Short mmCIF file of C-alpha atoms in Angstrom, two decimals:
data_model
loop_
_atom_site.label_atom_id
_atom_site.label_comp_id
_atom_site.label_asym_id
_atom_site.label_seq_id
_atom_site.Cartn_x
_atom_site.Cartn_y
_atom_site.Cartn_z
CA UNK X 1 0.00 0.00 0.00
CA UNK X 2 3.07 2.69 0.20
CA UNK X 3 6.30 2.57 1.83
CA UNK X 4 9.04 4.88 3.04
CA UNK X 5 8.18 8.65 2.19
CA UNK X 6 7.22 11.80 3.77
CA UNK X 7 4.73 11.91 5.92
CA UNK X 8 1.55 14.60 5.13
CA UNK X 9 2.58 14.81 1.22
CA UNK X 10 -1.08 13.83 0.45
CA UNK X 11 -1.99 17.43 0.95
CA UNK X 12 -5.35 18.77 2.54
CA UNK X 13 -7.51 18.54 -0.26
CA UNK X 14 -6.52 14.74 -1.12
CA UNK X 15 -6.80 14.19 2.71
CA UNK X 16 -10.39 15.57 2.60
CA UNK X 17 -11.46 13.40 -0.42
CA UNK X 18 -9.88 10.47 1.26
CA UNK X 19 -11.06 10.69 4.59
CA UNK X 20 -14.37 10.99 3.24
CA UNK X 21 -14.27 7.61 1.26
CA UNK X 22 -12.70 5.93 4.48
CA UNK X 23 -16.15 7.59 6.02
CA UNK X 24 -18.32 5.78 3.88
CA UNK X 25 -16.73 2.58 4.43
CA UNK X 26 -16.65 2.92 8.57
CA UNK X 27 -20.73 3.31 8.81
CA UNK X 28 -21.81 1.03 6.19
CA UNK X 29 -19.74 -1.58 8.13
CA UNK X 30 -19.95 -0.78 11.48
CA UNK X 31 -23.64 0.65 11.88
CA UNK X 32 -25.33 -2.71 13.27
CA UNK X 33 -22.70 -2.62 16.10
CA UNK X 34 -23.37 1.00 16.83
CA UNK X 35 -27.25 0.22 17.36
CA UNK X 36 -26.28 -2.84 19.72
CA UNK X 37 -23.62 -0.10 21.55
CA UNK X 38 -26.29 2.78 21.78
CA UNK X 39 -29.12 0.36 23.26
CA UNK X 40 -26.76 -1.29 25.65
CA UNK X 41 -25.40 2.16 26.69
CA UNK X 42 -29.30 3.94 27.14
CA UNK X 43 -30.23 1.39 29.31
CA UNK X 44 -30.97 2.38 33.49
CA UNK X 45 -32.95 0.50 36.08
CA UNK X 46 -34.56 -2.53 34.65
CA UNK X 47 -32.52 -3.76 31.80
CA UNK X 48 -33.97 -4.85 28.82
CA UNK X 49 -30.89 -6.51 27.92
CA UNK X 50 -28.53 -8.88 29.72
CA UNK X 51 -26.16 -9.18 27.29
CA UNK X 52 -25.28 -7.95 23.78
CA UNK X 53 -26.18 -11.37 21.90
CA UNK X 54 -29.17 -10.87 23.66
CA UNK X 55 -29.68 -7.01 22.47
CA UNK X 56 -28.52 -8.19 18.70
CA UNK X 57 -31.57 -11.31 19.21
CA UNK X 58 -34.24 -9.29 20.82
CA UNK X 59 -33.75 -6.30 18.17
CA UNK X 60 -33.90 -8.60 15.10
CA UNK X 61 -36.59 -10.84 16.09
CA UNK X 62 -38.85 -7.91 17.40
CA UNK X 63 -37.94 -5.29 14.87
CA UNK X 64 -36.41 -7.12 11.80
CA UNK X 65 -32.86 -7.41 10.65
CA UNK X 66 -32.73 -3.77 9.14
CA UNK X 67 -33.10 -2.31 13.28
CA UNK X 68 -29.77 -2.71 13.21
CA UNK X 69 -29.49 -0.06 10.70
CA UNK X 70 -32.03 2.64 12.10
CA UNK X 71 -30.55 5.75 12.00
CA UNK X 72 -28.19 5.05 9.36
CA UNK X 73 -28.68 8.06 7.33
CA UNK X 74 -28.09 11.12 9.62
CA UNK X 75 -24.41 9.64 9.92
CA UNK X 76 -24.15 8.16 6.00
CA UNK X 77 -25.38 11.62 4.53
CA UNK X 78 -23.19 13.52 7.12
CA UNK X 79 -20.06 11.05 7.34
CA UNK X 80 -18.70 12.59 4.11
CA UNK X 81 -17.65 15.96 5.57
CA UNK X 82 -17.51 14.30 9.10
CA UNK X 83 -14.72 12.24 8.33
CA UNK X 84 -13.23 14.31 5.53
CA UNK X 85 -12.84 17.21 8.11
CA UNK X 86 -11.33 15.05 10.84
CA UNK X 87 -8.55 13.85 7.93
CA UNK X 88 -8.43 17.82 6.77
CA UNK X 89 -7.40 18.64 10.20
CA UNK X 90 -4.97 15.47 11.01
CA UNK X 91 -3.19 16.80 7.30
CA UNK X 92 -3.63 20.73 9.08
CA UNK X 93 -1.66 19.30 12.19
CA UNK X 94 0.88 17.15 10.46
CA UNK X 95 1.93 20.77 8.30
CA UNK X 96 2.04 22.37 12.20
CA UNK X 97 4.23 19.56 13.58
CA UNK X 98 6.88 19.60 10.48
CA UNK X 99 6.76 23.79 10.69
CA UNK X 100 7.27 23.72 14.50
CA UNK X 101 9.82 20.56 14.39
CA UNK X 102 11.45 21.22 11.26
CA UNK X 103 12.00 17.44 10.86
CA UNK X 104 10.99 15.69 7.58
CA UNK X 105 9.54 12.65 9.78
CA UNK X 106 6.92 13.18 12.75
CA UNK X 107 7.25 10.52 15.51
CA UNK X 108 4.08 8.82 16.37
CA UNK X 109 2.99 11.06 19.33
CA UNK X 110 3.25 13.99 16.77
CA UNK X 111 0.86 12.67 14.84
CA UNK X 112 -1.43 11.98 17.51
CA UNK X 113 -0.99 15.85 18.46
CA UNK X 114 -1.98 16.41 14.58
CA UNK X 115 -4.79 13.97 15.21
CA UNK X 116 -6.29 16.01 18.23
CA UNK X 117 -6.72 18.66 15.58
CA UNK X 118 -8.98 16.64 13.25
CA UNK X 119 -11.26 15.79 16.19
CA UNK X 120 -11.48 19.11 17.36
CA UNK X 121 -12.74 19.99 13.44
CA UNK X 122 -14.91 17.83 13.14
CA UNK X 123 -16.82 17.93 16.57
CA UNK X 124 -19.46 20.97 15.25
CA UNK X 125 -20.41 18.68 12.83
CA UNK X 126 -20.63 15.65 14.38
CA UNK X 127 -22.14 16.66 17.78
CA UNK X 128 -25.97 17.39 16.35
CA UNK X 129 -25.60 14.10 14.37
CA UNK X 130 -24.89 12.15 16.81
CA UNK X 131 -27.28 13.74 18.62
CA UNK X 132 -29.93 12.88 15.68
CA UNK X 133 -29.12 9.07 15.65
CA UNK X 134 -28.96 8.53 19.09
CA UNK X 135 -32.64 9.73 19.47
CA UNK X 136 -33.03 7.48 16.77
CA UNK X 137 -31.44 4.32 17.99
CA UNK X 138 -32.69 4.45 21.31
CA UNK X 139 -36.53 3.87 20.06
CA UNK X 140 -37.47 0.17 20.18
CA UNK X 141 -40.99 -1.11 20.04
CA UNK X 142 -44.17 0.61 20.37
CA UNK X 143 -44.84 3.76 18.83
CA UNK X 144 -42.32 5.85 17.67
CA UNK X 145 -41.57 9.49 19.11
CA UNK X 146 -39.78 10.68 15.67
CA UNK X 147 -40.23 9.82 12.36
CA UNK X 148 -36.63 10.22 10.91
CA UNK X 149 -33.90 12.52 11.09
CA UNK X 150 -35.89 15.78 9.96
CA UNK X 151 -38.73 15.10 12.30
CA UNK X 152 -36.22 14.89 15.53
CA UNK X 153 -34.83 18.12 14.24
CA UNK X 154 -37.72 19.69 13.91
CA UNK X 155 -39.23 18.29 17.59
CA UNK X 156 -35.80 19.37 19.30
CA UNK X 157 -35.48 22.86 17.85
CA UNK X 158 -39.60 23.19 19.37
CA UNK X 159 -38.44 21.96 22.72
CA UNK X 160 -35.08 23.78 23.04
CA UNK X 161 -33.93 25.96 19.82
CA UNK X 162 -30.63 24.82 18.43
CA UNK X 163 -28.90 24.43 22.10
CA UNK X 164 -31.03 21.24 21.74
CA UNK X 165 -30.04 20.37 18.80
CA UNK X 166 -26.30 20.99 19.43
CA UNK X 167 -26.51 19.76 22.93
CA UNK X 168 -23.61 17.69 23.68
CA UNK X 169 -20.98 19.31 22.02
CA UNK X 170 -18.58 20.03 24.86
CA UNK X 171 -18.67 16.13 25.53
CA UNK X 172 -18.39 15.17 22.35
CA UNK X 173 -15.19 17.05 22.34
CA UNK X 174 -13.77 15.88 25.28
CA UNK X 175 -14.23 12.36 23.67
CA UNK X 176 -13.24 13.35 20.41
CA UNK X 177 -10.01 15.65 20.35
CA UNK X 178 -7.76 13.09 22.60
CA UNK X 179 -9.60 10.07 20.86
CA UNK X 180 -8.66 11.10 17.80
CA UNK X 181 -4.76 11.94 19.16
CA UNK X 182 -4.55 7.85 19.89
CA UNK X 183 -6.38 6.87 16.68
CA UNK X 184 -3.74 8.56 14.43
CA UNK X 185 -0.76 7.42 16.87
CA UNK X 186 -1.95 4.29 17.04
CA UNK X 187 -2.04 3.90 13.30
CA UNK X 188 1.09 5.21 12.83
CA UNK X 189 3.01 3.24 15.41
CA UNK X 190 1.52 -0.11 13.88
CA UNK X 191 2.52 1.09 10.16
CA UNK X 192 6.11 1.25 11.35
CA UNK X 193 6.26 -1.55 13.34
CA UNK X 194 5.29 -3.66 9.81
CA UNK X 195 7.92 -1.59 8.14
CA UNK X 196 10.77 -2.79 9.82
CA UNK X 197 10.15 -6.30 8.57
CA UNK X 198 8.48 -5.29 4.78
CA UNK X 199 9.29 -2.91 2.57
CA UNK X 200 6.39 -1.87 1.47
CA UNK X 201 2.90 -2.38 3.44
CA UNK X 202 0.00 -4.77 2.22
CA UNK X 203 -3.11 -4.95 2.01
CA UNK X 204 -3.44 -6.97 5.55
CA UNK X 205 -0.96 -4.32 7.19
CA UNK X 206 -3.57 -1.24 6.28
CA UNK X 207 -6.20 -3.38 7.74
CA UNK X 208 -4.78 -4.68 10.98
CA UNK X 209 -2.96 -1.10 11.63
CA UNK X 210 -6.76 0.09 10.87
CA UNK X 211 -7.84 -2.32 13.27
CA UNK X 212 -5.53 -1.33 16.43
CA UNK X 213 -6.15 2.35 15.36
CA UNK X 214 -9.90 2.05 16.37
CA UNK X 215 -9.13 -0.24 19.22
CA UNK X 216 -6.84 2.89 20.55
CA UNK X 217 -9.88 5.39 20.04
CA UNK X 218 -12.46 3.88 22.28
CA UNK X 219 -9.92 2.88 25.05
CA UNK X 220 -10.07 6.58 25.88
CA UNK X 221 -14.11 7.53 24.10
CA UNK X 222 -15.79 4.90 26.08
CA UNK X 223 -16.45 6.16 29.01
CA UNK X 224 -16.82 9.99 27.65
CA UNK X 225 -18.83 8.23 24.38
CA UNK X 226 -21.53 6.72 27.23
CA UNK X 227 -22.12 10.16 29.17
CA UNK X 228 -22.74 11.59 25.73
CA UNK X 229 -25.61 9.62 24.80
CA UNK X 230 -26.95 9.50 28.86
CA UNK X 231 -27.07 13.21 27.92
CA UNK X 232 -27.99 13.55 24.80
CA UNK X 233 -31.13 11.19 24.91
CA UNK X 234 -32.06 12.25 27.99
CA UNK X 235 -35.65 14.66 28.54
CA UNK X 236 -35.35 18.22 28.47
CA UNK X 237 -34.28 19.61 32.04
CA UNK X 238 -32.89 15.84 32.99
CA UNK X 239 -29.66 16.88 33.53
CA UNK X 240 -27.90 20.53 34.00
CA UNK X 241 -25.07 19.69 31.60
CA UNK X 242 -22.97 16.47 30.44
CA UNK X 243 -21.25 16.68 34.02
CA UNK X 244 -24.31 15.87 35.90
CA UNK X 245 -24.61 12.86 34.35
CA UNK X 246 -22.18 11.44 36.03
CA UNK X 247 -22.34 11.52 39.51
CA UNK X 248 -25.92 10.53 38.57
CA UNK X 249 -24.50 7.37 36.77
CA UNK X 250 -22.55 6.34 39.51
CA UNK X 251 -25.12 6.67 41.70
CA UNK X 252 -27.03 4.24 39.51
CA UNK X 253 -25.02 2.10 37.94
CA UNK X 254 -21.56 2.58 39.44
CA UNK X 255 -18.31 2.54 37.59
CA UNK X 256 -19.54 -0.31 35.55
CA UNK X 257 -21.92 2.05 34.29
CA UNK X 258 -19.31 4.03 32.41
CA UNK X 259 -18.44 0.68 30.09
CA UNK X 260 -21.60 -0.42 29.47
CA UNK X 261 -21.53 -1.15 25.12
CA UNK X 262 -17.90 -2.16 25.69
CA UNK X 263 -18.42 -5.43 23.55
CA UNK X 264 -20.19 -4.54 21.14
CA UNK X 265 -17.56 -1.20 20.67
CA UNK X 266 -14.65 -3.59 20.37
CA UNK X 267 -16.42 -5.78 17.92
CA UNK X 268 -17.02 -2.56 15.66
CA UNK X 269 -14.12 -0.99 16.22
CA UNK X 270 -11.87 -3.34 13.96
CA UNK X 271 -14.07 -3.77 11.29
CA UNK X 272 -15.07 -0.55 10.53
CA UNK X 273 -11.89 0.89 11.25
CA UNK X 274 -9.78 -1.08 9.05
CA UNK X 275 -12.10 -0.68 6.35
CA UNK X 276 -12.08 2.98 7.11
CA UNK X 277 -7.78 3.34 6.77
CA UNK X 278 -8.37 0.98 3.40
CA UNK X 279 -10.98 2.96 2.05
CA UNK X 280 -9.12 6.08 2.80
CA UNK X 281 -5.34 4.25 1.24
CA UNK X 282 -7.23 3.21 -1.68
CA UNK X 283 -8.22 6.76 -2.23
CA UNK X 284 -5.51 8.28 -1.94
CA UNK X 285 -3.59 5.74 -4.65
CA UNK X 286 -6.39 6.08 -6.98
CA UNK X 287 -6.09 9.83 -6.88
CA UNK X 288 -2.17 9.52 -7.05
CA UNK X 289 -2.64 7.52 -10.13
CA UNK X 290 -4.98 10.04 -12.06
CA UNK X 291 -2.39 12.92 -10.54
CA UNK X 292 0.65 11.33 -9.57
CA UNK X 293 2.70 13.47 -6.87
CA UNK X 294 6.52 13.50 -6.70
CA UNK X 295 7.05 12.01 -3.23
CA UNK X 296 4.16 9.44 -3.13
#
């Protein structure tokens, strides 16, 4: 898939185009395991769950096999400029790192610093999306509050104006910008540590590399990734900010509480992620082939 060469020659605008292909590929694959993760993470009291086998049963046998895809299309039409901002602002960061270091590689926690950037770009985008599917997700049987994505925009903006809609940002944030930092390092450090036995990297390296890379994210997102959707599916006036939901959850649930959709997270996370660092590698070779560049 590429070998030896400068880091952050792709440029922004390839980076963009890329990241937004890599998009496509993470939700189409890993959608079903983010319905199972938002169920298992909404639940308080009386579980209707004991397990995620028996969320993934329950949901197709009382809803159908395409449940596990409700709410698919706030994050498909919006995962375009989603992910294609987060890679933007990783490419942003890398150009920052080699200005401030002056060095013509970056070391792997340098790129995680460049990472940080990308999820701070892309969290005012993602924040009322998220906020959109997890309304969505989080209706099971019975009859349905909202219709699809327009209708919960349109009921949330009634209820609260666009703090509604946007609520959840700061948290979203606070999982994204550092989550983002070990996705990038993570990816990075398993990329070298193939290339000091191949010369080049395969197909399998991308994907495994893409694998570790999403395992990295969520080992620091969980537990920030829960209180977001506590908060952001919660009533209006539930909660006076993200914070309060914690000492709340504790209360409830205790520390536990904090890792609750931790299986069905580290299912997703290799899947989608290596087809998300493939889809984004494939892009940027195709575009290198119709407009080759000189260090590629």
């Amino acid at each position: 898939m590429g070998g030896n060469q400068k880091q952050g020659e792709a440029g922004g605008i390839r980076s963009f185009i890329a990241g937004g292909t890599g998009g496509v590929c993470t939700v189409v694959s890993g959608q079903p395991f983010d319905t199972i993760k938002v169920r298992m993470q909404n639940q308080s009291g009386g579980a209707l769950y004991k397990n995620t086998w028996d969320c993934v049963s329950k949901t197709v046998k009382n809803e159908g096999f395409l449940a596990l895809y409700k709410g698919m299309a706030a994050p498909l039409v919006g995962v375009v400029p989603i992910f294609a901002i987060n890679f933007l602002g990783y490419a942003n960061g890398k150009s920052l790192c080699y200005w401030a270091t002056g060095k013509e590689q970056l070391s792997p926690f340098q790129h995680g610093l460049a990472g940080s950037l990308g999820g701070l770009y892309m969290t005012v985008l993602i924040a009322p999306g998220e906020r959109i599917k997890c309304l969505l997700q989080v209706q099971t049987t019975g009859k349905a509050k909202y219709n699809g994505p327009m209708d919960v925009i349109k009921q949330s903006y009634r209820e609260g104006g666009m703090r509604s809609i946007m609520r959840g940002t700061v948290i979203t944030a606070v999982r994204d910008m550092p989550a983002s930092g070990c996705y990038f390092a993570a990816y990075e450090t398993t990329k070298r540590h193939f290339l000091k036995t191949n010369d080049e990297l395969s197909f399998w390296h991308i994907l495994v590399a893409g694998g570790f890379a999403g395992w990295a994210n969520w080992a620091w997102g969980l537990a920030p990734d829960v209180i977001k959707t506590r908060y952001q599916t919660a009533p209006e006036g539930k909660y006076n900010g993200a914070r309060s939901v914690v000492p709340d959850l504790l209360r409830t649930e205790g520390v536990k509480g904090f890792f609750k959709g931790f299986a069905p997270i580290a299912l997703r996370a290799w899947p989608a992620n290596a087809c998300c660092m493939m889809g984004y590698e494939l892009a940027l070779k195709a575009m290198n082939w119709v407009a080759p560049l000189p260090s590629y």
